[in-house]
Short mmCIF file of C-alpha atoms in Angstrom, two decimals:
data_model
loop_
_atom_site.label_atom_id
_atom_site.label_comp_id
_atom_site.label_asym_id
_atom_site.label_seq_id
_atom_site.Cartn_x
_atom_site.Cartn_y
_atom_site.Cartn_z
CA MET A 1 -155.71 3.71 -43.77
CA ARG A 2 -156.12 0.99 -41.15
CA ALA A 3 -156.30 -2.62 -42.31
CA ASN A 4 -159.15 -3.47 -39.92
CA GLN A 5 -161.27 -0.62 -41.35
CA LEU A 6 -160.61 -1.76 -44.91
CA ILE A 7 -161.45 -5.37 -44.09
CA ALA A 8 -164.69 -4.30 -42.40
CA LEU A 9 -165.64 -2.26 -45.45
CA LEU A 10 -164.85 -5.18 -47.78
CA GLN A 11 -166.90 -7.51 -45.58
CA GLU A 12 -169.84 -5.10 -45.72
CA HIS A 13 -169.80 -5.45 -49.51
CA ASN A 14 -169.24 -9.23 -49.44
CA LEU A 15 -165.83 -8.86 -51.11
CA PHE A 16 -163.48 -10.08 -48.36
CA LEU A 17 -162.18 -13.68 -48.53
CA SER A 18 -159.20 -13.91 -46.15
CA THR A 19 -155.87 -12.37 -45.18
CA THR A 20 -152.39 -13.55 -44.22
CA LEU A 21 -151.74 -10.40 -42.19
CA PRO A 22 -150.50 -11.49 -38.73
CA SER A 23 -152.70 -8.74 -37.29
CA ASP A 24 -155.26 -6.40 -38.81
CA ASP A 25 -154.08 -3.66 -36.47
CA VAL A 26 -151.92 -2.20 -39.24
CA ASP A 27 -151.87 1.32 -40.65
CA PHE A 28 -151.01 1.60 -44.36
CA ALA A 29 -149.20 4.83 -45.23
CA SER A 30 -150.01 4.65 -48.95
CA LEU A 31 -152.21 2.99 -51.55
CA ALA A 32 -151.26 2.30 -55.19
CA TYR A 33 -152.26 0.18 -58.18
CA ASP A 34 -149.26 1.28 -60.30
CA SER A 35 -146.10 -0.46 -59.03
CA ARG A 36 -144.03 2.58 -59.98
CA LYS A 37 -146.01 4.64 -57.47
CA ALA A 38 -145.83 2.17 -54.60
CA SER A 39 -144.05 3.51 -51.52
CA ALA A 40 -142.95 2.62 -48.00
CA ASN A 41 -145.43 0.80 -45.77
CA GLY A 42 -147.97 0.79 -48.56
CA LEU A 43 -150.83 -1.41 -49.77
CA PHE A 44 -150.49 -2.42 -53.43
CA VAL A 45 -153.54 -3.44 -55.48
CA CYS A 46 -153.01 -6.20 -58.06
CA LYS A 47 -155.42 -5.38 -60.88
CA GLY A 48 -155.46 -5.39 -64.65
CA PHE A 49 -156.29 -7.86 -67.42
CA ASN A 50 -152.58 -8.42 -68.06
CA PHE A 51 -151.35 -8.28 -64.47
CA SER A 52 -148.01 -9.96 -63.85
CA VAL A 53 -146.43 -10.97 -60.56
CA ASP A 54 -143.44 -8.93 -61.73
CA TYR A 55 -145.49 -5.79 -61.03
CA LEU A 56 -146.08 -6.99 -57.49
CA GLN A 57 -142.38 -7.69 -56.99
CA SER A 58 -141.60 -4.20 -58.24
CA ALA A 59 -144.11 -2.70 -55.81
CA ILE A 60 -142.55 -4.63 -52.94
CA ALA A 61 -139.12 -3.35 -53.96
CA ASN A 62 -140.56 0.17 -53.78
CA GLY A 63 -141.81 -0.36 -50.24
CA ALA A 64 -145.20 -2.08 -50.40
CA THR A 65 -145.74 -4.20 -47.27
CA CYS A 66 -149.04 -5.85 -48.21
CA TYR A 67 -151.08 -6.44 -51.33
CA LEU A 68 -154.77 -6.67 -52.23
CA ALA A 69 -155.59 -9.30 -54.85
CA GLU A 70 -157.92 -12.05 -56.08
CA LYS A 71 -155.18 -14.69 -55.71
CA ASP A 72 -152.25 -15.45 -53.45
CA TYR A 73 -149.02 -14.84 -55.38
CA HIS A 74 -146.94 -16.43 -52.57
CA VAL A 75 -144.50 -13.54 -52.19
CA ASP A 76 -142.73 -12.27 -49.09
CA VAL A 77 -145.45 -9.89 -47.89
CA PRO A 78 -149.01 -10.58 -46.63
CA VAL A 79 -152.09 -10.51 -48.84
CA ILE A 80 -155.69 -9.39 -48.40
CA LEU A 81 -157.72 -11.68 -50.67
CA VAL A 82 -160.97 -10.49 -52.28
CA ASN A 83 -163.37 -11.90 -54.85
CA ASP A 84 -163.42 -8.74 -57.01
CA VAL A 85 -160.31 -6.58 -56.97
CA ARG A 86 -161.79 -3.74 -59.04
CA LYS A 87 -164.64 -3.23 -56.61
CA ALA A 88 -162.21 -3.58 -53.72
CA LEU A 89 -159.93 -0.91 -55.21
CA SER A 90 -162.82 1.55 -55.41
CA LEU A 91 -163.73 0.98 -51.76
CA ALA A 92 -160.09 1.14 -50.65
CA ALA A 93 -159.64 4.43 -52.50
CA GLN A 94 -162.73 5.91 -50.87
CA LEU A 95 -161.48 4.90 -47.43
CA TYR A 96 -157.91 6.04 -48.10
CA PHE A 97 -159.02 9.47 -49.31
CA GLY A 98 -161.57 9.93 -46.53
CA PHE A 99 -164.78 9.48 -48.56
CA PRO A 100 -164.50 12.86 -50.31
CA GLN A 101 -167.88 12.38 -52.03
CA ASN A 102 -169.52 13.05 -48.66
CA ASP A 103 -168.32 16.66 -48.90
CA LEU A 104 -169.49 17.16 -52.50
CA PHE A 105 -172.84 17.44 -54.27
CA VAL A 106 -172.08 15.01 -57.09
CA ILE A 107 -173.83 15.28 -60.48
CA GLY A 108 -173.23 12.54 -63.05
CA TYR A 109 -174.09 12.53 -66.77
CA THR A 110 -174.37 9.45 -68.93
CA GLY A 111 -175.50 9.08 -72.54
CA THR A 112 -174.13 8.14 -75.93
CA LYS A 113 -173.88 11.78 -76.93
CA GLY A 114 -174.08 15.14 -75.18
CA LYS A 115 -172.25 14.28 -71.94
CA THR A 116 -169.44 16.78 -72.41
CA THR A 117 -171.70 19.62 -73.57
CA SER A 118 -174.13 19.05 -70.70
CA THR A 119 -171.29 18.85 -68.20
CA TYR A 120 -169.88 22.17 -69.39
CA LEU A 121 -173.29 23.85 -69.35
CA THR A 122 -173.96 22.64 -65.82
CA THR A 123 -170.50 23.64 -64.60
CA ASN A 124 -170.92 27.13 -66.06
CA ILE A 125 -174.29 27.58 -64.39
CA LEU A 126 -173.08 26.37 -61.00
CA SER A 127 -169.85 28.38 -61.23
CA HIS A 128 -172.04 31.48 -61.44
CA ALA A 129 -174.10 30.30 -58.45
CA PHE A 130 -171.12 29.09 -56.39
CA PRO A 131 -167.94 30.87 -57.59
CA GLN A 132 -164.72 28.83 -57.27
CA GLN A 133 -166.59 25.95 -55.61
CA VAL A 134 -167.32 23.73 -58.65
CA ALA A 135 -165.17 20.84 -59.85
CA MET A 136 -165.59 19.19 -63.26
CA PHE A 137 -164.48 15.85 -64.69
CA SER A 138 -165.09 15.85 -68.45
CA THR A 139 -163.77 14.06 -71.51
CA ILE A 140 -161.90 17.24 -72.44
CA ASN A 141 -160.38 18.25 -69.12
CA HIS A 142 -160.61 18.12 -65.35
CA ILE A 143 -160.97 21.12 -63.04
CA ILE A 144 -160.33 20.51 -59.34
CA GLY A 145 -159.45 24.00 -58.13
CA PRO A 146 -158.70 27.61 -59.08
CA LYS A 147 -154.95 27.30 -59.82
CA PRO A 148 -153.53 26.53 -63.29
CA GLU A 149 -152.17 23.21 -62.05
CA ASP A 150 -155.70 22.29 -60.94
CA GLN A 151 -156.84 22.13 -64.57
CA PHE A 152 -155.54 19.38 -66.82
CA LYS A 153 -156.41 17.19 -69.80
CA ALA A 154 -158.42 14.03 -69.24
CA HIS A 155 -157.10 10.59 -70.18
CA LEU A 156 -160.36 8.68 -69.71
CA THR A 157 -164.00 9.80 -69.75
CA THR A 158 -164.32 8.38 -66.24
CA ALA A 159 -161.00 7.93 -64.44
CA GLU A 160 -159.86 4.75 -62.67
CA SER A 161 -161.43 4.62 -59.19
CA PHE A 162 -158.21 5.45 -57.33
CA ASP A 163 -157.61 8.52 -59.49
CA LEU A 164 -161.28 9.52 -59.33
CA PHE A 165 -161.41 9.62 -55.53
CA HIS A 166 -157.94 11.15 -55.35
CA GLU A 167 -159.10 14.05 -57.51
CA MET A 168 -162.30 14.34 -55.48
CA ARG A 169 -160.18 14.71 -52.34
CA GLN A 170 -158.07 17.39 -54.04
CA ALA A 171 -161.24 19.21 -55.09
CA VAL A 172 -162.61 19.15 -51.54
CA ASP A 173 -159.28 20.35 -50.14
CA ASN A 174 -159.38 23.20 -52.68
CA GLY A 175 -162.76 24.33 -51.36
CA ASP A 176 -165.07 22.79 -53.97
CA LYS A 177 -168.62 21.95 -52.90
CA VAL A 178 -170.04 20.58 -56.17
CA LEU A 179 -168.70 18.08 -58.71
CA VAL A 180 -170.09 17.71 -62.24
CA MET A 181 -168.78 14.66 -64.08
CA GLU A 182 -169.27 12.46 -67.10
CA VAL A 183 -170.00 8.83 -66.34
CA ALA A 184 -169.06 6.50 -69.17
CA SER A 185 -170.56 3.02 -69.51
CA GLN A 186 -167.03 1.71 -68.88
CA ALA A 187 -167.21 3.28 -65.42
CA TYR A 188 -169.73 0.61 -64.44
CA LEU A 189 -168.40 -2.15 -66.68
CA LEU A 190 -165.01 -1.82 -64.94
CA ASP A 191 -166.34 -0.78 -61.49
CA ARG A 192 -164.62 2.61 -61.51
CA VAL A 193 -167.51 4.19 -59.59
CA TYR A 194 -168.41 1.18 -57.47
CA GLY A 195 -169.87 2.27 -54.13
CA LEU A 196 -170.44 5.86 -55.25
CA THR A 197 -173.94 7.30 -54.88
CA PHE A 198 -174.64 10.36 -57.02
CA ASP A 199 -176.81 13.20 -55.75
CA VAL A 200 -178.13 13.64 -59.29
CA GLY A 201 -177.81 11.18 -62.16
CA ILE A 202 -178.80 12.23 -65.69
CA PHE A 203 -179.49 9.86 -68.60
CA LEU A 204 -179.35 11.89 -71.82
CA ASN A 205 -179.87 9.31 -74.57
CA ILE A 206 -178.63 6.00 -75.91
CA SER A 207 -177.79 4.54 -79.31
CA PRO A 208 -175.56 1.59 -80.27
CA ASP A 209 -171.90 2.43 -79.49
CA HIS A 210 -168.88 1.09 -77.59
CA ILE A 211 -169.66 -2.45 -78.69
CA GLY A 212 -166.64 -4.55 -79.62
CA VAL A 213 -163.96 -6.95 -78.45
CA ASN A 214 -162.44 -4.50 -75.94
CA GLU A 215 -165.70 -2.90 -74.79
CA HIS A 216 -169.28 -4.13 -74.35
CA PRO A 217 -170.14 -7.53 -75.84
CA ASN A 218 -173.55 -6.31 -77.04
CA PHE A 219 -176.05 -3.45 -76.83
CA ALA A 220 -177.94 -5.04 -73.93
CA ASN A 221 -174.78 -4.94 -71.81
CA TYR A 222 -174.09 -1.34 -72.89
CA LEU A 223 -177.59 -0.27 -71.85
CA PHE A 224 -177.39 -2.24 -68.60
CA CYS A 225 -174.12 -0.54 -67.60
CA LYS A 226 -175.47 2.92 -68.36
CA MET A 227 -178.66 2.27 -66.37
CA GLN A 228 -176.57 1.62 -63.26
CA LEU A 229 -176.24 5.40 -62.87
CA MET A 230 -180.01 5.60 -62.33
CA ILE A 231 -179.90 2.85 -59.71
CA ASN A 232 -177.07 4.64 -57.87
CA SER A 233 -178.53 8.19 -57.80
CA ARG A 234 -180.65 9.96 -55.20
CA ASN A 235 -182.33 12.07 -57.91
CA CYS A 236 -182.74 10.92 -61.52
CA ILE A 237 -183.23 13.02 -64.66
CA ILE A 238 -184.21 11.29 -67.91
CA ASP A 239 -184.77 12.51 -71.47
CA ALA A 240 -188.33 11.46 -72.32
CA ASP A 241 -187.51 11.65 -76.06
CA MET A 242 -184.85 8.95 -75.86
CA ASP A 243 -185.00 5.39 -77.14
CA HIS A 244 -185.46 2.82 -74.35
CA PHE A 245 -187.03 5.46 -72.09
CA ASP A 246 -189.36 2.96 -70.39
CA GLU A 247 -186.45 0.66 -69.48
CA VAL A 248 -184.38 3.52 -68.09
CA TYR A 249 -187.32 4.90 -66.10
CA ALA A 250 -187.97 1.45 -64.66
CA ALA A 251 -184.32 1.22 -63.61
CA ALA A 252 -184.57 4.58 -61.87
CA LYS A 253 -187.63 3.42 -59.90
CA VAL A 254 -185.67 0.45 -58.50
CA SER A 255 -183.98 2.68 -55.93
CA THR A 256 -185.49 6.16 -56.35
CA ASP A 257 -188.89 7.46 -55.27
CA PRO A 258 -190.88 8.73 -58.30
CA GLU A 259 -190.98 12.18 -56.66
CA HIS A 260 -187.22 12.32 -57.24
CA ILE A 261 -187.37 11.23 -60.88
CA PHE A 262 -187.62 14.11 -63.36
CA THR A 263 -188.18 13.94 -67.12
CA TYR A 264 -187.93 16.39 -70.00
CA GLY A 265 -188.51 16.47 -73.74
CA PHE A 266 -189.69 18.48 -76.72
CA ASN A 267 -193.42 19.24 -76.59
CA GLN A 268 -193.91 16.46 -74.05
CA PRO A 269 -197.11 17.03 -72.02
CA ASP A 270 -196.31 14.06 -69.76
CA ALA A 271 -192.75 15.16 -68.95
CA THR A 272 -191.77 17.19 -65.91
CA LEU A 273 -190.35 19.86 -68.24
CA SER A 274 -191.59 20.35 -71.79
CA ILE A 275 -189.30 22.16 -74.22
CA THR A 276 -190.60 24.56 -76.87
CA SER A 277 -187.93 25.62 -79.35
CA SER A 278 -188.01 29.27 -80.43
CA THR A 279 -184.88 29.53 -82.59
CA ALA A 280 -181.87 27.34 -83.32
CA THR A 281 -179.12 28.82 -85.47
CA LEU A 282 -175.54 27.94 -86.32
CA THR A 283 -174.31 30.08 -83.43
CA ASP A 284 -176.89 29.81 -80.63
CA SER A 285 -180.50 29.02 -79.79
CA GLU A 286 -183.47 29.99 -77.64
CA PHE A 287 -186.21 27.92 -76.06
CA GLY A 288 -188.90 28.00 -73.40
CA LEU A 289 -189.88 25.53 -70.69
CA THR A 290 -193.30 24.50 -69.38
CA VAL A 291 -193.53 22.73 -66.02
CA HIS A 292 -196.03 19.91 -65.47
CA GLY A 293 -197.08 18.73 -62.04
CA ALA A 294 -194.06 19.83 -60.07
CA ASP A 295 -194.86 22.93 -58.01
CA GLN A 296 -191.31 23.17 -56.67
CA LEU A 297 -190.05 23.66 -60.25
CA GLN A 298 -192.51 26.33 -61.41
CA ALA A 299 -189.78 29.03 -61.39
CA LEU A 300 -188.07 27.16 -64.24
CA ALA A 301 -190.96 27.95 -66.61
CA THR A 302 -189.32 30.76 -68.54
CA THR A 303 -187.16 31.45 -71.61
CA TYR A 304 -183.49 30.49 -72.00
CA HIS A 305 -180.79 31.55 -74.44
CA VAL A 306 -178.01 29.00 -75.12
CA SER A 307 -174.65 30.13 -76.49
CA VAL A 308 -173.93 26.79 -78.17
CA PRO A 309 -175.59 26.01 -81.53
CA GLY A 310 -177.96 23.23 -82.47
CA ASP A 311 -181.50 22.30 -81.53
CA PHE A 312 -180.11 19.13 -79.93
CA ASN A 313 -178.29 21.31 -77.41
CA GLN A 314 -181.61 22.69 -76.16
CA SER A 315 -182.21 19.21 -74.77
CA ASN A 316 -178.75 19.16 -73.16
CA ALA A 317 -179.40 22.61 -71.71
CA THR A 318 -182.68 21.46 -70.15
CA ALA A 319 -180.90 18.58 -68.44
CA ALA A 320 -178.37 21.11 -67.13
CA ILE A 321 -181.20 23.34 -65.88
CA LEU A 322 -182.79 20.53 -63.88
CA ALA A 323 -179.49 19.28 -62.46
CA SER A 324 -178.30 22.77 -61.52
CA HIS A 325 -181.62 23.64 -59.90
CA LEU A 326 -181.42 20.52 -57.73
CA ALA A 327 -177.91 21.62 -56.73
CA GLY A 328 -179.25 24.99 -55.58
CA ALA A 329 -178.85 27.32 -58.56
CA ALA A 330 -181.37 30.13 -59.03
CA VAL A 331 -183.07 30.97 -62.34
CA ASN A 332 -180.74 33.92 -62.99
CA ASP A 333 -177.77 31.55 -62.58
CA LEU A 334 -179.35 29.16 -65.08
CA GLN A 335 -179.94 31.89 -67.65
CA TYR A 336 -176.51 33.47 -67.24
CA GLY A 337 -174.62 30.18 -67.36
CA LEU A 338 -176.37 28.91 -70.49
CA ALA A 339 -175.85 32.20 -72.28
CA HIS A 340 -172.12 32.34 -71.53
CA THR A 341 -170.81 28.82 -72.14
CA THR A 342 -168.11 27.91 -74.64
CA ILE A 343 -167.05 24.30 -75.13
CA PRO A 344 -163.64 23.56 -76.68
CA GLY A 345 -163.98 21.44 -79.81
CA ARG A 346 -167.79 21.46 -79.79
CA MET A 347 -169.29 23.08 -82.89
CA GLU A 348 -166.42 25.53 -83.21
CA SER A 349 -166.69 27.42 -86.49
CA ILE A 350 -164.23 29.16 -88.80
CA THR A 351 -165.56 31.45 -91.51
CA THR A 352 -163.37 31.76 -94.60
CA LYS A 353 -163.45 34.33 -97.41
CA HIS A 354 -163.81 31.90 -100.30
CA HIS A 355 -163.93 28.37 -98.90
CA GLY A 356 -167.17 28.23 -96.95
CA THR A 357 -167.65 27.70 -93.24
CA ILE A 358 -165.71 25.06 -91.33
CA TYR A 359 -167.22 23.30 -88.33
CA ILE A 360 -165.06 21.42 -85.83
CA ASP A 361 -166.77 18.95 -83.54
CA TYR A 362 -165.94 15.87 -81.47
CA ALA A 363 -168.81 13.93 -83.14
CA HIS A 364 -167.53 10.38 -82.86
CA ASP A 365 -170.49 8.04 -83.41
CA TRP A 366 -173.73 7.78 -85.36
CA GLY A 367 -175.80 9.65 -82.78
CA SER A 368 -173.59 12.74 -82.58
CA MET A 369 -172.71 12.73 -86.29
CA ASN A 370 -176.33 12.31 -87.34
CA ALA A 371 -177.48 15.13 -85.04
CA LEU A 372 -174.75 17.45 -86.31
CA LEU A 373 -175.18 16.80 -90.04
CA SER A 374 -178.98 16.79 -89.76
CA PHE A 375 -178.91 20.19 -88.07
CA LEU A 376 -176.56 21.69 -90.67
CA HIS A 377 -178.64 20.24 -93.51
CA THR A 378 -181.83 21.70 -92.01
CA GLN A 379 -180.26 25.14 -91.57
CA PHE A 380 -178.72 25.22 -95.07
CA PRO A 381 -180.55 22.69 -97.28
CA ASP A 382 -178.95 24.12 -100.43
CA HIS A 383 -175.35 24.01 -99.19
CA HIS A 384 -172.86 21.31 -100.09
CA ILE A 385 -171.79 19.37 -96.96
CA THR A 386 -168.26 17.96 -96.88
CA ALA A 387 -167.19 15.77 -93.97
CA VAL A 388 -163.69 14.79 -92.86
CA LEU A 389 -163.70 11.84 -90.48
CA GLY A 390 -162.25 8.51 -89.47
CA SER A 391 -163.17 6.00 -86.81
CA THR A 392 -161.32 4.84 -83.73
CA GLY A 393 -159.45 1.56 -83.69
CA ASP A 394 -159.64 -1.21 -81.07
CA LYS A 395 -163.14 -0.16 -79.97
CA GLY A 396 -166.53 1.08 -81.12
CA GLU A 397 -166.50 -0.97 -84.31
CA ASP A 398 -170.23 -0.35 -84.76
CA ARG A 399 -169.45 3.35 -85.26
CA ARG A 400 -168.17 2.64 -88.77
CA GLU A 401 -171.56 1.56 -90.05
CA GLY A 402 -173.14 4.48 -88.18
CA PHE A 403 -170.84 7.00 -89.85
CA ALA A 404 -171.72 5.63 -93.27
CA LYS A 405 -175.43 5.90 -92.47
CA ALA A 406 -175.14 9.55 -91.37
CA LEU A 407 -173.07 10.42 -94.44
CA ASN A 408 -175.58 8.72 -96.74
CA ASP A 409 -178.40 10.75 -95.22
CA TYR A 410 -176.86 14.20 -95.15
CA ALA A 411 -173.38 14.57 -96.74
CA ASP A 412 -172.34 15.25 -100.32
CA THR A 413 -168.60 14.61 -100.02
CA ALA A 414 -166.55 12.63 -97.51
CA PHE A 415 -162.80 12.46 -96.93
CA LEU A 416 -162.12 9.34 -94.89
CA THR A 417 -158.94 9.56 -92.84
CA THR A 418 -157.21 8.67 -89.57
CA ASP A 419 -158.81 9.11 -86.14
CA ASP A 420 -157.07 7.34 -83.24
CA PRO A 421 -156.57 4.05 -85.10
CA GLY A 422 -154.91 2.37 -82.14
CA HIS A 423 -153.46 -0.97 -83.22
CA GLU A 424 -155.60 -1.16 -86.37
CA ASP A 425 -154.74 -0.07 -89.91
CA PRO A 426 -156.44 3.31 -90.51
CA ILE A 427 -156.80 2.52 -94.22
CA ALA A 428 -158.65 -0.69 -93.38
CA ILE A 429 -160.95 1.27 -91.05
CA ALA A 430 -161.60 3.86 -93.78
CA LYS A 431 -162.35 1.12 -96.30
CA GLU A 432 -164.80 -0.45 -93.87
CA ILE A 433 -166.70 2.85 -93.63
CA ASP A 434 -166.46 3.35 -97.39
CA SER A 435 -167.90 -0.10 -98.11
CA GLN A 436 -171.23 1.00 -96.62
CA ILE A 437 -171.45 4.43 -98.23
CA ASP A 438 -173.87 4.97 -101.11
CA HIS A 439 -171.50 6.39 -103.72
CA ASP A 440 -174.40 7.61 -105.85
CA LYS A 441 -175.11 10.06 -103.02
CA VAL A 442 -171.69 10.72 -101.47
CA LYS A 443 -168.41 11.32 -103.31
CA THR A 444 -165.76 9.63 -101.20
CA SER A 445 -161.96 9.82 -101.00
CA ILE A 446 -159.60 7.97 -98.64
CA ILE A 447 -156.65 10.11 -97.53
CA PRO A 448 -154.61 8.50 -94.70
CA GLN A 449 -152.86 11.60 -93.36
CA ARG A 450 -155.46 13.65 -91.47
CA GLU A 451 -153.71 16.95 -92.21
CA ASP A 452 -153.83 16.17 -95.95
CA ALA A 453 -157.51 15.22 -95.77
CA ILE A 454 -158.36 18.52 -94.08
CA GLN A 455 -156.35 20.44 -96.66
CA HIS A 456 -158.15 18.72 -99.56
CA ALA A 457 -161.54 19.37 -97.98
CA ILE A 458 -160.93 23.08 -97.39
CA THR A 459 -159.13 23.89 -100.64
CA SER A 460 -161.82 22.19 -102.72
CA ALA A 461 -164.65 23.98 -100.92
CA THR A 462 -166.49 27.06 -102.19
CA ASN A 463 -168.58 29.56 -100.29
CA ASP A 464 -171.62 27.33 -100.80
CA ASP A 465 -169.92 24.60 -98.75
CA LEU A 466 -170.04 23.55 -95.11
CA VAL A 467 -166.92 21.61 -94.13
CA VAL A 468 -167.24 19.41 -91.06
CA LEU A 469 -164.08 18.18 -89.31
CA ALA A 470 -165.39 15.43 -87.02
CA GLY A 471 -163.96 13.31 -84.25
CA LYS A 472 -160.78 14.93 -82.97
CA GLY A 473 -161.85 18.42 -81.92
CA GLU A 474 -159.00 20.02 -80.00
CA ASP A 475 -157.21 16.75 -79.24
CA ALA A 476 -153.49 17.38 -79.75
CA TYR A 477 -152.61 13.73 -80.35
CA GLN A 478 -153.49 10.61 -82.32
CA LYS A 479 -153.61 7.25 -80.53
CA ILE A 480 -151.40 5.05 -82.74
CA ASN A 481 -150.12 1.61 -81.66
CA GLY A 482 -150.58 2.42 -77.99
CA VAL A 483 -148.78 5.77 -78.20
CA ASP A 484 -150.27 9.27 -77.97
CA THR A 485 -148.62 10.66 -81.11
CA PRO A 486 -148.48 14.47 -81.34
CA TYR A 487 -151.04 16.04 -83.70
CA ALA A 488 -151.62 19.77 -84.08
CA SER A 489 -155.43 19.44 -83.54
CA ASP A 490 -158.16 20.07 -86.11
CA PRO A 491 -158.58 23.81 -85.41
CA VAL A 492 -154.83 24.45 -85.76
CA VAL A 493 -154.55 22.38 -88.95
CA ALA A 494 -157.58 24.17 -90.45
CA GLU A 495 -156.24 27.62 -89.58
CA ASP A 496 -152.84 26.71 -91.09
CA VAL A 497 -154.49 25.53 -94.31
CA ILE A 498 -156.55 28.72 -94.59
CA ALA A 499 -153.50 30.89 -93.87
CA GLY A 500 -151.66 29.20 -96.75
CA LEU A 501 -154.34 29.86 -99.36
CA ALA A 502 -153.58 32.80 -101.65
CA ASP A 503 -157.23 33.76 -102.04
CA GLU A 504 -157.65 33.97 -98.25
CA GLU A 505 -154.91 36.56 -97.74
#
């Protein structure tokens, strides 16, 4: 990466301030923002809320010969000064990795709930249309190629910009032509996708979430960050049933011609695609689509079978249909992909002999929990619903009130427990949820150890019960005091409990 090219790119985005490089005719052999990964003749990026000059000194010791920063640290190597280092890092990464997005059809999903499910549905469809040419960045895992080492667990919903464009480059080098990814609000709040234009951007829904000291200061900021995906997409897809639809549609029109803005919703005569639900069971669902005023989409007006349960997933499937069609998938690809998708940790079910049915889902906020419990209650209005859940620490504090609201509306019993408490006390979090539960409606117990809470929920259940294990899914860790602490995962814990029950043998 040549210094003069980087400076020109930074100037184009009004980020460049000055440099102490004796000449900009310099070629950097590496780029890093982690001092431990700095190497010979490299450019080191000084970023982070708690950045210390000690990190820069460590990078220099490892071979960095220049640094990119918002201030001059007066060390022994030159500096490139910018007014926003996060934006500058994103542009530097794009340049360093050869703008890999130019070789990919990039589809981005945002929304409070449904991003992971929609991403998986879209990836499955496109993998049928374009075998071994589809990359995926999801909350659960990343896929950047066909080899086992090309599939790995995700650490963030949307990776840091350097890692994002690095993985894009790997995907391109592995022969991928399409990328389907989740785009968290933090991606725009922290400029992780700065300078990236999506071929298709999808806005699924929005409800209050991710508001707290370490996240968004208020809902308006949360909505604003999510709407940036619409402003930075060539084609926009929006759920017409969502709250704040008019605001999101207006954001899309800022940079996108209305002919490239598509909408969908249940029985929506004004939407591009109108959904008519046929069946929605605890294992799958079926629906039909009607096309309004878009001749190029008329082939989509047919029936679809979805292999994931819940009427709410018919909406996610429709978003996937539109996105995949714009990427070049045919109707048979759409139908096959939707009918053959499994999503780890999403509405997984375990049927027991004497202790009801257990549902395992990543539901982690009011929107997803409400949709899940509402669907189960509608399907089995006479069944007793028991929920096992906690709430994350250090972020999303508004989720605690949301959980209580969903439990009050649909649950009979709740076991409040630990779910990634971070640096907070999980008992205090549980008590905060409990303080807003209507105990005339919901019998509540606080059990700190998640394994114990799951055991109590299952052993006390009868065959008239639905037991919901919410929040963790297949996560094999708990985030405690900044450490990913090993945890067997909800499915494994549930299976172990069932295996230990005498009446299940």
